[in-house]
CSV table of C-alpha atoms in Angstrom, one decimal:
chain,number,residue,atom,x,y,z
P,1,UNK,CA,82.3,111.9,70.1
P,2,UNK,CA,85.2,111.4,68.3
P,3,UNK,CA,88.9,111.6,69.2
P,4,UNK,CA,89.5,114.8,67.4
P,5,UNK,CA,86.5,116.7,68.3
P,6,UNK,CA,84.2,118.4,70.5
P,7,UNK,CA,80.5,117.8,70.8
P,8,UNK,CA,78.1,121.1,69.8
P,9,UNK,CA,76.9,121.4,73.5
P,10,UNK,CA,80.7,120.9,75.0
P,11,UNK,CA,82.0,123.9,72.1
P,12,UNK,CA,78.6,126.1,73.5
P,13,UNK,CA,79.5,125.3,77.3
P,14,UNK,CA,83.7,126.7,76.8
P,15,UNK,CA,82.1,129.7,75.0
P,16,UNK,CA,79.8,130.0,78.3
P,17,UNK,CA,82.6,129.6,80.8
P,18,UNK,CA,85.3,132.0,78.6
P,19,UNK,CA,82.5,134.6,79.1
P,20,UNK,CA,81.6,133.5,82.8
P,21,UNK,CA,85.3,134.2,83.5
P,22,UNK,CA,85.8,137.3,82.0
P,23,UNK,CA,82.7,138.9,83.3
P,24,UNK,CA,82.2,137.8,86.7
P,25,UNK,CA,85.8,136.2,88.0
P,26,UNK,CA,88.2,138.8,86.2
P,27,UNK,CA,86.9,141.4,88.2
P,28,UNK,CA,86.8,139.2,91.4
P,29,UNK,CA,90.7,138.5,90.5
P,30,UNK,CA,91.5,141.6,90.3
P,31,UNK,CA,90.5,142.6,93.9
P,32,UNK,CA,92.8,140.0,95.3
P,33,UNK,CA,95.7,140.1,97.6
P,34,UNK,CA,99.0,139.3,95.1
P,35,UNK,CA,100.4,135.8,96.8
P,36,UNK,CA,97.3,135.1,98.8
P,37,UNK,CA,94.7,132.9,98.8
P,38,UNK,CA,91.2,134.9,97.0
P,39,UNK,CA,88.7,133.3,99.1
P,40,UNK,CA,86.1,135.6,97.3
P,41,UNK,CA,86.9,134.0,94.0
P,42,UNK,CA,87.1,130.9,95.2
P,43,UNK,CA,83.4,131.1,97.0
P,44,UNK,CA,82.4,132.5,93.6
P,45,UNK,CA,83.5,129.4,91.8
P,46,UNK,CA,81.9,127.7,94.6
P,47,UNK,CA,78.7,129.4,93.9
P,48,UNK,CA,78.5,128.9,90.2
P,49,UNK,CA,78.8,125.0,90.8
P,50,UNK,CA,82.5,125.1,88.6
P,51,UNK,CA,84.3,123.1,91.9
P,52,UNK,CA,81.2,120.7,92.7
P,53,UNK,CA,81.8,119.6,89.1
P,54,UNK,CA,85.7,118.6,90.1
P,55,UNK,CA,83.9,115.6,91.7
P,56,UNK,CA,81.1,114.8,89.4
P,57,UNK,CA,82.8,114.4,86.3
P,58,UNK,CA,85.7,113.5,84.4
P,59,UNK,CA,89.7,114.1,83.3
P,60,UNK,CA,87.9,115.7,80.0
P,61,UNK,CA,85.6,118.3,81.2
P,62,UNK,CA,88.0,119.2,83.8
P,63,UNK,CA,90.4,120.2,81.0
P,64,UNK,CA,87.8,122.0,79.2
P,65,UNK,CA,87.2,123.9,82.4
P,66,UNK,CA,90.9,124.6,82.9
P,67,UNK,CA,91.3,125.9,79.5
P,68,UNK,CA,88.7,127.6,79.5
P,69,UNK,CA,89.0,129.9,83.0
P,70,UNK,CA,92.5,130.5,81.5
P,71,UNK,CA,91.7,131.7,78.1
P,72,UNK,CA,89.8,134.5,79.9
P,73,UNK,CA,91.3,134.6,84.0
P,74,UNK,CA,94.3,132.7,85.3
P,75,UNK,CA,93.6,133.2,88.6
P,76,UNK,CA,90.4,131.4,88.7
P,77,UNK,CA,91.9,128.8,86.3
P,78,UNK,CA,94.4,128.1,89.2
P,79,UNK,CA,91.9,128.5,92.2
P,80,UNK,CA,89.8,126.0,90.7
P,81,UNK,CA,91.8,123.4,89.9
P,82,UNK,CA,94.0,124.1,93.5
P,83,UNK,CA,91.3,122.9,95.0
P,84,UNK,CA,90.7,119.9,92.5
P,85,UNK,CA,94.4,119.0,93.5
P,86,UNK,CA,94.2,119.1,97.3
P,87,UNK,CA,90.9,118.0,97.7
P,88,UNK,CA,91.0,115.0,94.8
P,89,UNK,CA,93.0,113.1,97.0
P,90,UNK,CA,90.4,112.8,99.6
P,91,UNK,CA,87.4,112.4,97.0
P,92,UNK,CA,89.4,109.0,95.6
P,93,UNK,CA,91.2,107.6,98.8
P,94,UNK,CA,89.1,108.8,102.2
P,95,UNK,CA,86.7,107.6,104.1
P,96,UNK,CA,83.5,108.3,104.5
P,97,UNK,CA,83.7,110.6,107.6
P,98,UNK,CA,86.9,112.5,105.7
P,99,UNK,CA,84.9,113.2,102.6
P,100,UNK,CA,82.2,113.6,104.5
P,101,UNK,CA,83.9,116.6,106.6
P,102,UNK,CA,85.7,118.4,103.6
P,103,UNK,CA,84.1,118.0,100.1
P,104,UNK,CA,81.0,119.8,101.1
P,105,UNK,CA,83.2,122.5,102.1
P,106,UNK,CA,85.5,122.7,99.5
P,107,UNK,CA,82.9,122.0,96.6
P,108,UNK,CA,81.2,125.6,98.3
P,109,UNK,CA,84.2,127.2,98.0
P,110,UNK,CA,83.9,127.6,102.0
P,111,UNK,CA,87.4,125.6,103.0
P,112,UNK,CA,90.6,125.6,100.8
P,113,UNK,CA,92.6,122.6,100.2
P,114,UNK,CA,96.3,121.7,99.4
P,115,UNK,CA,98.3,119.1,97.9
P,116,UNK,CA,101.7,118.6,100.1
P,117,UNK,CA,104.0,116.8,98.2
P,118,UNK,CA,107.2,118.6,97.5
P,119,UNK,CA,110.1,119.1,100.3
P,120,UNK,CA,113.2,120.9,99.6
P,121,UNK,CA,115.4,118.2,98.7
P,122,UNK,CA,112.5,115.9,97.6
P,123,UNK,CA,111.1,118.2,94.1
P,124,UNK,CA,111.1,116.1,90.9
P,125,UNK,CA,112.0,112.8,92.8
P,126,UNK,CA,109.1,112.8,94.5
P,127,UNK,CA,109.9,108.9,95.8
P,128,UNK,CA,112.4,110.5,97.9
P,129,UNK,CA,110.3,112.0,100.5
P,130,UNK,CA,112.1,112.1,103.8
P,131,UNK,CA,109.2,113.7,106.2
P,132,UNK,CA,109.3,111.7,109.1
P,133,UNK,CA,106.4,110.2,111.2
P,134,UNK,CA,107.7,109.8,114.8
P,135,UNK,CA,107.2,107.8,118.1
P,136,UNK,CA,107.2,110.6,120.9
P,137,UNK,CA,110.0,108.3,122.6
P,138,UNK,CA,112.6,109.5,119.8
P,139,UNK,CA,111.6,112.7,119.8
P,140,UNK,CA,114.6,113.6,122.1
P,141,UNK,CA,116.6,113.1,119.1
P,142,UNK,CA,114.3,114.5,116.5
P,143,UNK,CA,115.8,117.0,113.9
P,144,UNK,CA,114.7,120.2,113.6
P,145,UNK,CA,111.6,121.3,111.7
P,146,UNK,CA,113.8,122.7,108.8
P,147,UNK,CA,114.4,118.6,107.8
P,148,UNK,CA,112.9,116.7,105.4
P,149,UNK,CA,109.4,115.5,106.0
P,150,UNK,CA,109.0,111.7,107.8
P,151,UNK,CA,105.9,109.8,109.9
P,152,UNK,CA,106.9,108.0,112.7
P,153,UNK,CA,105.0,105.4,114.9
P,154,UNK,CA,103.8,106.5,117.9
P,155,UNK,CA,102.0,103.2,119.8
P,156,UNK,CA,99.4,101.4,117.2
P,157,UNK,CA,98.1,104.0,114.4
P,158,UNK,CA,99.8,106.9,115.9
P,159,UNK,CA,102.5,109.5,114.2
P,160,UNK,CA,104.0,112.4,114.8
P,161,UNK,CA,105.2,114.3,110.8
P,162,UNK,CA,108.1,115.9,111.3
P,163,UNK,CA,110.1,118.2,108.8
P,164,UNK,CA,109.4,120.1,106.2
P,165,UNK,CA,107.2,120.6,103.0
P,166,UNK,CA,108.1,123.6,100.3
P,167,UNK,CA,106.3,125.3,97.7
P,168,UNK,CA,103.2,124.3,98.3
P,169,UNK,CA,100.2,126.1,96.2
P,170,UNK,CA,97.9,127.8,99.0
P,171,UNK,CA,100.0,127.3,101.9
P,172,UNK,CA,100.3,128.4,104.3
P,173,UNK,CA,96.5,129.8,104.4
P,174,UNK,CA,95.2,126.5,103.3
P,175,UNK,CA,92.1,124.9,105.7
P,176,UNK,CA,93.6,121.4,105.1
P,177,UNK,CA,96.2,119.7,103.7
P,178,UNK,CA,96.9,116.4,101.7
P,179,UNK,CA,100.3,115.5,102.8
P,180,UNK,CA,102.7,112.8,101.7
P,181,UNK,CA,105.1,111.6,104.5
P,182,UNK,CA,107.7,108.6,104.8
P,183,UNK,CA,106.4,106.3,107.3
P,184,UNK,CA,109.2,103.1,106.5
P,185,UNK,CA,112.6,104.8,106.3
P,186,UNK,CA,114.5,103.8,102.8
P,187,UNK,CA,111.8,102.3,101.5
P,188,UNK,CA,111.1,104.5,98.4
P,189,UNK,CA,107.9,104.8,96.7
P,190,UNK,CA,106.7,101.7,98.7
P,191,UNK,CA,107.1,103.3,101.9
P,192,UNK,CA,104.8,106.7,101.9
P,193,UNK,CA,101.6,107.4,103.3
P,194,UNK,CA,99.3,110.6,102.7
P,195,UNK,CA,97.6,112.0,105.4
P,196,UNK,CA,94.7,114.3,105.7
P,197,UNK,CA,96.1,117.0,108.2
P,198,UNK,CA,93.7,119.9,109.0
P,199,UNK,CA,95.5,123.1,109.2
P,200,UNK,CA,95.0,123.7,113.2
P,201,UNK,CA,97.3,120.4,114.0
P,202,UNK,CA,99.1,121.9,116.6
P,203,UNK,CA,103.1,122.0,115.6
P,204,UNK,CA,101.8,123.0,112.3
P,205,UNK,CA,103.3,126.3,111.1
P,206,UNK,CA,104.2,128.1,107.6
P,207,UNK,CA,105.0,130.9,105.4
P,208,UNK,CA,104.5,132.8,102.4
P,209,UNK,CA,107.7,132.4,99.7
P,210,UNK,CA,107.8,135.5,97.3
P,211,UNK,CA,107.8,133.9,93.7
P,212,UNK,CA,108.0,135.3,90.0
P,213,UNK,CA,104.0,135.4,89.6
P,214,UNK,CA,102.5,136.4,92.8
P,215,UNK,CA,100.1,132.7,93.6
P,216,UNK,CA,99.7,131.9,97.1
P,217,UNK,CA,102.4,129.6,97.7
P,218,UNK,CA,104.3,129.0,100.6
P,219,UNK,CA,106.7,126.2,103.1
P,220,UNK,CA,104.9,124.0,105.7
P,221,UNK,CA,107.0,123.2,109.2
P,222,UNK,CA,105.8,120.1,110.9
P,223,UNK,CA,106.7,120.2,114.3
P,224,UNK,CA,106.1,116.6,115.7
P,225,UNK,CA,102.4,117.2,114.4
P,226,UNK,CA,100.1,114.7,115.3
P,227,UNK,CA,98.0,112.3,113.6
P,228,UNK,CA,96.3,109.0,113.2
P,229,UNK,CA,94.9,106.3,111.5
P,230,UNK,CA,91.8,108.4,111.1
P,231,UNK,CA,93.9,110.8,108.7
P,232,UNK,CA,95.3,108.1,106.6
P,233,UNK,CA,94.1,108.9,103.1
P,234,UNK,CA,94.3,105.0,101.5
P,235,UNK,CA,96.6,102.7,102.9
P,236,UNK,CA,99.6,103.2,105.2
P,237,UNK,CA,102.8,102.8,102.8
P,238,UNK,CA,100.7,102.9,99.7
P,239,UNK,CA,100.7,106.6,99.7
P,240,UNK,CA,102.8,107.2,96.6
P,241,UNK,CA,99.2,105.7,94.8
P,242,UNK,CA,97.7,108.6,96.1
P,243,UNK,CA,100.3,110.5,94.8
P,244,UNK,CA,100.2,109.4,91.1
P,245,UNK,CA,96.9,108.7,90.8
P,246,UNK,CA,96.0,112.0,91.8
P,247,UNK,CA,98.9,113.9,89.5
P,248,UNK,CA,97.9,110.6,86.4
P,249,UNK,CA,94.4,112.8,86.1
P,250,UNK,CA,95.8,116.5,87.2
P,251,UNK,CA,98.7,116.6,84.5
P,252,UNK,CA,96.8,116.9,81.3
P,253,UNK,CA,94.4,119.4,82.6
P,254,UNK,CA,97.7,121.4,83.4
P,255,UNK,CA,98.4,121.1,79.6
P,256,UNK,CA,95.1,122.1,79.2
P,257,UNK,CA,95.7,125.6,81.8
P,258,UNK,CA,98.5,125.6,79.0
P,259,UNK,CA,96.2,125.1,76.0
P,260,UNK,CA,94.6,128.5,77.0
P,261,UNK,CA,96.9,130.3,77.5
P,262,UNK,CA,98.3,130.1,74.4
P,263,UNK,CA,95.4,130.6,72.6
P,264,UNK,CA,94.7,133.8,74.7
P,265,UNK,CA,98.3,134.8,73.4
P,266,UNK,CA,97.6,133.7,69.7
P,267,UNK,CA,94.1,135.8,69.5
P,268,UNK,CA,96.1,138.8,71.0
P,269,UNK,CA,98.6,138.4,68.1
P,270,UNK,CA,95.9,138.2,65.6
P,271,UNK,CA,94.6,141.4,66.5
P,272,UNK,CA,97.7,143.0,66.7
P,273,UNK,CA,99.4,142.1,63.8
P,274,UNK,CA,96.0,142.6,61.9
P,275,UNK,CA,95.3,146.4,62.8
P,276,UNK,CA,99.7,147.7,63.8
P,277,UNK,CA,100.9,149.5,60.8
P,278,UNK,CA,104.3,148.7,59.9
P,279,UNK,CA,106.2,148.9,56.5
P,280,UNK,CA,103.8,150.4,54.5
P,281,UNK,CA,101.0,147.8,55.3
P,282,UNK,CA,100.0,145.6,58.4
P,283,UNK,CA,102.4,143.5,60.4
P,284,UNK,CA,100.3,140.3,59.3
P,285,UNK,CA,101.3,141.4,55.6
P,286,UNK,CA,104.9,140.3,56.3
P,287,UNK,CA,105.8,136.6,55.7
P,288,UNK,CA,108.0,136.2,58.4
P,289,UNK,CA,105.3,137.6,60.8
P,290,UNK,CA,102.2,135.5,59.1
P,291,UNK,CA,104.5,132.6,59.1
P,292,UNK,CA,105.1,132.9,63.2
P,293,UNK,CA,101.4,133.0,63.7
P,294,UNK,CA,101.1,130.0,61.8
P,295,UNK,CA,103.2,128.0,64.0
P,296,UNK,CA,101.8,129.3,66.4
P,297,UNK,CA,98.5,128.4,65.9
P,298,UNK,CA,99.9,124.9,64.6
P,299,UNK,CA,101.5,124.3,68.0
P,300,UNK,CA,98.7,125.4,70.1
P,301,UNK,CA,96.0,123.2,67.9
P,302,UNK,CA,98.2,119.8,68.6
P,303,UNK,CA,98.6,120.5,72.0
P,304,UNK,CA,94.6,121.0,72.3
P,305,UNK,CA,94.5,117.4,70.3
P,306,UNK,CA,96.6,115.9,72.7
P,307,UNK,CA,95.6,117.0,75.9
P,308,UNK,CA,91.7,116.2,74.9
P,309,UNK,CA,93.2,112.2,74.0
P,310,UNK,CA,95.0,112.1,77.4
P,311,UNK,CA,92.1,113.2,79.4
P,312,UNK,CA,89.9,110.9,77.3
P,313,UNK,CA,92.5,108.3,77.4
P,314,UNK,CA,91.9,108.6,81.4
P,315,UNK,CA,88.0,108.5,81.5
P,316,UNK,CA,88.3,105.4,79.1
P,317,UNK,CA,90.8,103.8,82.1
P,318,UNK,CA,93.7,103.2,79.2
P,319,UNK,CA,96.6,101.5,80.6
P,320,UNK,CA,98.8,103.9,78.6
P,321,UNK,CA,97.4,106.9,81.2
P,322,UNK,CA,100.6,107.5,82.3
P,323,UNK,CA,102.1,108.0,79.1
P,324,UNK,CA,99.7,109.8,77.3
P,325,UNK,CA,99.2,112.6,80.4
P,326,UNK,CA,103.3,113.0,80.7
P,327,UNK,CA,102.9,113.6,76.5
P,328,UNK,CA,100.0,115.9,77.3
P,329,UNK,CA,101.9,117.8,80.0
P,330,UNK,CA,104.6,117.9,78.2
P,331,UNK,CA,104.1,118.9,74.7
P,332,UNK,CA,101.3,121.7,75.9
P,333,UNK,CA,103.9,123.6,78.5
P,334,UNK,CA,106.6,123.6,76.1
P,335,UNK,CA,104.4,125.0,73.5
P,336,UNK,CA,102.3,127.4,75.7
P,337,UNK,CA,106.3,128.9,76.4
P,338,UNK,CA,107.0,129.1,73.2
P,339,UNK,CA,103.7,130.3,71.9
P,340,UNK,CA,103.7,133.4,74.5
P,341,UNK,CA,107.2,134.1,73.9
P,342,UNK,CA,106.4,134.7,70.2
P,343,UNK,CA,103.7,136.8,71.0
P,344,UNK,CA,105.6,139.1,73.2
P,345,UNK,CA,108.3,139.4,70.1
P,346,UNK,CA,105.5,140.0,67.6
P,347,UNK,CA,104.0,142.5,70.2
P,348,UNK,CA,107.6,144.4,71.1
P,349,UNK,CA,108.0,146.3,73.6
P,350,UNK,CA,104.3,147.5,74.6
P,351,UNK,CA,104.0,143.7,75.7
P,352,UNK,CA,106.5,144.2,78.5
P,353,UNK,CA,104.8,146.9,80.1
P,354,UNK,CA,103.2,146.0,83.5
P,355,UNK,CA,99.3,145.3,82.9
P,356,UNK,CA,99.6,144.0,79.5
P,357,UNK,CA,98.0,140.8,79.0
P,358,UNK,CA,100.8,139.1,77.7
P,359,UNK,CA,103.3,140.3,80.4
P,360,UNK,CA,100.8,139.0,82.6
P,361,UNK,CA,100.9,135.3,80.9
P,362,UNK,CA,104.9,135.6,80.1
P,363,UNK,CA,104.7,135.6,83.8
P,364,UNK,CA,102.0,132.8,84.3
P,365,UNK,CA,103.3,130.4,81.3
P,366,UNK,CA,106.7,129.5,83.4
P,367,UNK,CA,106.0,127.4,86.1
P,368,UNK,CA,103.9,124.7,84.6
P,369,UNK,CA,107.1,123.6,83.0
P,370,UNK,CA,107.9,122.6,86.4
P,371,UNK,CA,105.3,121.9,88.9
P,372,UNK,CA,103.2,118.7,89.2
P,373,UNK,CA,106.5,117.1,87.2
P,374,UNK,CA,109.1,119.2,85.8
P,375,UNK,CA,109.4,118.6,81.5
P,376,UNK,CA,112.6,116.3,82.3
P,377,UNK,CA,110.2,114.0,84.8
P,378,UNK,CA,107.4,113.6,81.7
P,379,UNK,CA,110.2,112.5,79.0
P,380,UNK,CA,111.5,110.6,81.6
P,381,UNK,CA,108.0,108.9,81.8
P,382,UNK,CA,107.6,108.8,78.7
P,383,UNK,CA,110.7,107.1,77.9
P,384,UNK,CA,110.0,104.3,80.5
P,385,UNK,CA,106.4,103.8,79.5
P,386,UNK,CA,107.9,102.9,75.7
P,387,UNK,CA,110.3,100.4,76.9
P,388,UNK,CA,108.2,98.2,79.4
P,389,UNK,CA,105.8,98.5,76.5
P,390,UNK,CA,109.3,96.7,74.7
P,391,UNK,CA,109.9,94.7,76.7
P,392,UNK,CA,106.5,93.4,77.2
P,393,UNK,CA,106.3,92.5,73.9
């Protein structure tokens, strides 16, 4: 296979899972509760192998899965890969009783997984986690549960997490979550671990946050919740690994989530511009219309190229990983905005009505600018990935 292709089988398998998605998860979709957790969709994904194959292969088909699902059903695009994201953790980094416990579960679609990372004052700058892990002897003193998150000792591989974790994908309906807590106080990235904390941890509470497109999503209080060394995921103070590694292989495949979205907004534009009368001809018969679709399919196509050399880049173990899936992320988002937002303008005002498919993805296309590293983190990467490379030299 070449950098700049697909394989015959890997072409046949996308047309498979586009179809799988419209005709058997769409429908599931559609019967879900708006901001909760589908456990019927994800059981479905379950059932049809699409999660057991989060663990059993690599950063490229999962982006051909993710762009895939999405051409044809966001919200089995996202279930899928939320449970890739909470659950990956515990596939690379736990032991053999953890993985033992959960994967089976989640790979069934039987237990849903989350990835606790971001706080409220702790979004983009993800080093500066302040969830605290406590010894029950300070707890006279603790702050209250609306605080950043930390991990305190208590006695020899004991914690308490206390504090706060915010818009987290599946909370708070989640079976388990991976959660990233400071355990050495101004420490930075050196000084957080990530637990495994099961959602019935007593002092362990949440709630729903209403949000522009209805995913389940929610804030996580940590009331001095208990846990140990058996819930360490890796090493104590080496959890911002966890972190990165886990985000190094997710971030392409949300470029990919991007990839097909804007492809499901392009083929939508071809057909309208193609059959709308307009002018005394079809809308595609005007330059300044056929020139937008150009673009558009320009900008779509070099994401695609560069989201499939990040996640190849990844399988291949490149050192430039971090690089190439910050490019990925990057470039794919921006474009998937842009791409959409054309559409709607080529579409006019029948693409704002509620139901439309591309008021549904003008919706959906926003937040991947900002989750799993916001477009000003991935140039930030970026930039710093070229000047080591500099300086290296």
């Amino acid at each position: 296979m070449t950098a700049f292709s697909l394989e015959p089988a890997q072409l046949a398998w996308c047309a498979a899972l586009r179809t799988l998605a419209a005709e058997r998860l769409r429908p599931l979709a559609g019967k879900g509760e708006p901001g909760h957790v589908n456990r019927t969709l994800v059981a479905e994904l379950g059932s049809l192998g699409l999660l057991g194959r989060l663990f059993t292969s690599g950063a490229l088909d999962l982006c051909l899965m993710r762009e895939s699902l999405a051409y044809a059903c966001t919200e089995a695009e996202t279930a899928l890969a939320l449970q890739g994201l909470g659950a990956h953790p515990v596939h690379a980094y736990g032991t053999r009783e953890q993985r033992a416990r959960w994967l089976p579960r989640v790979t069934a679609g039987a237990a849903i997984a989350a990835f606790a990372l971001s706080e409220p004052g702790a979004g983009s700058d993800a080093a500066a986690l302040e969830l605290r892990a406590e010894p029950d002897a300070a707890r006279g003193n603790r702050p209250s549960a609306a605080t950043a998150l930390t991990a305190t000792p208590e006695g020899v591989a004991r914690w308490r997490l206390t504090g706060e974790k915010c818009w987290i994908s599946n909370a708070p309906e989640a079976d388990f979550y991976t959660v990233f807590a400071r355990t050495t106080p101004a420490a930075g990235a050196r000084g957080v671990t990530a637990f495994l904390v099961p959602a019935d941890r007593p002092g362990l509470t949440g709630r729903g946050l209403d949000m522009l497109s209805p995913h389940p999503i929610g804030a996580l209080d940590f009331d001095a919740v208990p846990v140990t060394a058996d819930d360490v995921l890796g090493e104590v103070d080496r959890g911002f690994r966890v972190a990165m590694g886990t985000l190094n292989l997710f971030r392409p495949s949300v470029g990919a989530f991007a990839v097909g979205m804007a492809q499901a907004a392009l083929d939508a534009t071809l057909a309208h511009t193609a059959g709308r009368d307009a002018f005394g001809g079809k809308l595609r018969d005007l330059q300044a219309v056929s020139h937008q679709v150009a673009e558009m399919a320009l900008r779509t196509e070099a994401a695609r190229l560069m989201v499939h050399a990040a996640a190849s880049a990844y399988d291949a173990d490149s050192p430039d990983v971090p690089q190439r899936s910050a490019m990925a992320k990057l470039l794919a988002t921006e474009t998937a905005q842009y791409v959409v937002d054309t559409a709607v303008q080529l579409h006019g005002a029948r693409a704002l009505q509620r139901g439309h498919l591309l008021e549904h993805l003008y919706r959906e296309v926003r937040a991947p600018r900002v989750y799993e590293g916001a477009s000003e983190v991935q140039r930030g990467i970026i930039a710093k990935e070229l000047y080591a490379r500099q300086e290296a030299r």
